[in-house]
CSV table of C-alpha atoms in Angstrom, one decimal:
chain,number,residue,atom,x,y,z
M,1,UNK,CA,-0.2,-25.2,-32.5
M,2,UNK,CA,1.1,-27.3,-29.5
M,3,UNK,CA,-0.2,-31.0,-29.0
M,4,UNK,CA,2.0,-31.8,-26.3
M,5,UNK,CA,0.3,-31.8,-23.1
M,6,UNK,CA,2.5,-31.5,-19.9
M,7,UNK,CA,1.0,-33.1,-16.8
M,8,UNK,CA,4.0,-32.1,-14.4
M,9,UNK,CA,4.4,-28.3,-14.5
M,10,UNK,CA,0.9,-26.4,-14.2
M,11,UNK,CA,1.3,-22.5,-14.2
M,12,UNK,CA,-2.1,-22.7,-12.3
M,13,UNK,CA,-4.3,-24.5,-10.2
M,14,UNK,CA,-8.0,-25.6,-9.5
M,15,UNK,CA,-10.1,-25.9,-6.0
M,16,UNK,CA,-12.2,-28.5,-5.9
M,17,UNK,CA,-15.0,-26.4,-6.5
M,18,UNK,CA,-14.0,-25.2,-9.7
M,19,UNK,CA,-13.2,-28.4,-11.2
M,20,UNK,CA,-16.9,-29.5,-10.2
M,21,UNK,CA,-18.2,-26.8,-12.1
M,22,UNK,CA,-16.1,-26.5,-14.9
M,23,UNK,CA,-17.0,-30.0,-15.4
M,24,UNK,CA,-20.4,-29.7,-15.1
M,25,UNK,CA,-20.1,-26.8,-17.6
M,26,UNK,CA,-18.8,-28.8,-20.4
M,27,UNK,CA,-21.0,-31.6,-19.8
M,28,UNK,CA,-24.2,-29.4,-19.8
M,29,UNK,CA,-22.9,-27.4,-23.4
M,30,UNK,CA,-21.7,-30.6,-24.5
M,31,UNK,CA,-18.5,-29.6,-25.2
M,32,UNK,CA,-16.4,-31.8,-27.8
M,33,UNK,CA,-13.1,-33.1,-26.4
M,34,UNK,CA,-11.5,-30.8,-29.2
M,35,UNK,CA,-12.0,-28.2,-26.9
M,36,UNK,CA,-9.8,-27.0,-23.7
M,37,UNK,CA,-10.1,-24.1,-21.1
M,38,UNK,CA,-8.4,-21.2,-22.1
M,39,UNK,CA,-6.9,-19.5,-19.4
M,40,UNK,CA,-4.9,-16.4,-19.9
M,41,UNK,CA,-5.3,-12.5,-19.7
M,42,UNK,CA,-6.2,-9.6,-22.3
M,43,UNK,CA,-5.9,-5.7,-21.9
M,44,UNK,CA,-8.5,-4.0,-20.4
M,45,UNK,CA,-11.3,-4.0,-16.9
M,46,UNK,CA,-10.6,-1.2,-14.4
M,47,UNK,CA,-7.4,-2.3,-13.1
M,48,UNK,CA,-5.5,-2.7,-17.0
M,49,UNK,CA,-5.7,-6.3,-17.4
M,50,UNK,CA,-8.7,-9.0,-17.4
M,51,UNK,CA,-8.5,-13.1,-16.9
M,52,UNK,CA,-9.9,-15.1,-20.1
M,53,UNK,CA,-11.6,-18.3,-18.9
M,54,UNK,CA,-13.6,-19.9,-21.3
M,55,UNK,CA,-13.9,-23.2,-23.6
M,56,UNK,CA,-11.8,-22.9,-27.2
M,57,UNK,CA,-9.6,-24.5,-29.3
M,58,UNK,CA,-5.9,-24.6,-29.1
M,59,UNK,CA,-4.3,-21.8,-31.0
M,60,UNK,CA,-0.5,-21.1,-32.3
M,61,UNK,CA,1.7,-20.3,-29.2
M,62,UNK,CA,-0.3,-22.2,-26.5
M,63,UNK,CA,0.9,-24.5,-24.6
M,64,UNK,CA,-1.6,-27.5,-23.5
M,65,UNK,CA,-1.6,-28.9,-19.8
M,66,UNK,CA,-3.8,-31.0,-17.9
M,67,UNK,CA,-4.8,-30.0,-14.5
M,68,UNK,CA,-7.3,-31.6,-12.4
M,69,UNK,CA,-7.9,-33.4,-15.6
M,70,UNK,CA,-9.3,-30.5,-17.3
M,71,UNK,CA,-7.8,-29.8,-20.4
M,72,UNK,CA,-6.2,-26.1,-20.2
M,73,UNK,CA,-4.4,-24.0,-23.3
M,74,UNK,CA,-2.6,-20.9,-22.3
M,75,UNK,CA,-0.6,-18.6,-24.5
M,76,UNK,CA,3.0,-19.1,-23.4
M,77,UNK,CA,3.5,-15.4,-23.2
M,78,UNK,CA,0.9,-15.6,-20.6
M,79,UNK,CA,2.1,-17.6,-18.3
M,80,UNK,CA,4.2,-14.5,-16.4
M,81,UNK,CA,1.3,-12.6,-15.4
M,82,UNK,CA,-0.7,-16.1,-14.2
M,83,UNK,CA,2.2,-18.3,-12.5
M,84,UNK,CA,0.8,-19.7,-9.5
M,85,UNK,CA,-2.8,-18.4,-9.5
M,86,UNK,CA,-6.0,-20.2,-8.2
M,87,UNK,CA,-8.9,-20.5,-9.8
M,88,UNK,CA,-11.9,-21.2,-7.4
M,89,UNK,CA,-15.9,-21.2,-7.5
M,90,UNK,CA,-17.9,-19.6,-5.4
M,91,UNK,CA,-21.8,-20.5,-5.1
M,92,UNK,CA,-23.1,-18.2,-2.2
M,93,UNK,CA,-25.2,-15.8,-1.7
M,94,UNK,CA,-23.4,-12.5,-2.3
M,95,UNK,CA,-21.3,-14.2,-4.8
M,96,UNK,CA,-21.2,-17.0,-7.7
M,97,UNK,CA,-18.5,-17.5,-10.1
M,98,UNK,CA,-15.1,-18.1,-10.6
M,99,UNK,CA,-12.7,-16.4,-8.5
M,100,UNK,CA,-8.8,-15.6,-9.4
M,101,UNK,CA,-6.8,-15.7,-6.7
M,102,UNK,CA,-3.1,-14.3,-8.6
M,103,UNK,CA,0.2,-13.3,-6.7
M,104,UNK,CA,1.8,-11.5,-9.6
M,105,UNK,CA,-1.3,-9.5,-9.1
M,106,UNK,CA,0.1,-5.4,-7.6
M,107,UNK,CA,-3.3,-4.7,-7.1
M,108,UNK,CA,-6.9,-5.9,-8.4
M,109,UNK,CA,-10.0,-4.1,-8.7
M,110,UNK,CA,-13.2,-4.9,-6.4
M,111,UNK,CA,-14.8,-7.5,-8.6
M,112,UNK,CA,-11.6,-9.4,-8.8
M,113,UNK,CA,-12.1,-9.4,-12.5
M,114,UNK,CA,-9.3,-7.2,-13.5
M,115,UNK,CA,-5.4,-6.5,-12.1
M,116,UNK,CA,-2.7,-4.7,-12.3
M,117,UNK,CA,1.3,-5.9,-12.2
């Protein structure tokens, strides 16, 4: 399990808007400071692969960073599929929730849930 948390490399990034709400998330589920935002991918969704975002605990093989000063693990072997991807909040009226903006994405399906590579 990794305790070393790197503040200089980030395989991803925040808006503003996300940070506000994954902020406000914690704080309203009181989360414990144990916990981090998982960000990585699993099989599955229509296009073959599906982003993880969620609150956990660190796990053997991630790697901890802070970003935006959340506190975010990712599996290392995750980092290929996610380098460089956004992840924004939307709060309008024909959408609300996170958005993933990836460029190692070939192609994604049309609720931006799931991609391809």
């Amino acid at each position: 399990m990794s305790t070393t948390v790197d503040t200089t490399f980030a395989p991803v990034n925040f808006t503003e808007n996300a940070v506000k709400e994954l902020t406000k998330l914690k704080d309203q589920q009181e989360i414990s400071d144990d916990f981090g935002l998982r960000v990585g991918v699993e099989g599955g969704g229509c296009a073959g692969m599906s982003y993880v975002l969620g609150f956990d605990q660190p796990k053997d093989g991630d790697q901890t960073f802070l970003i935006d000063g959340i506190k975010v693990f990712m599996n290392k072997a995750h980092q290929m599929y996610l380098m460089g991807m956004q992840v924004d909040w939307q709060d309008g009226l024909n959408s609300r929730g996170f958005t993933f903006s990836n460029p190692n994405a070939a192609s994604s399906c049309g609720c931006g849930t799931s991609f391809s590579v």
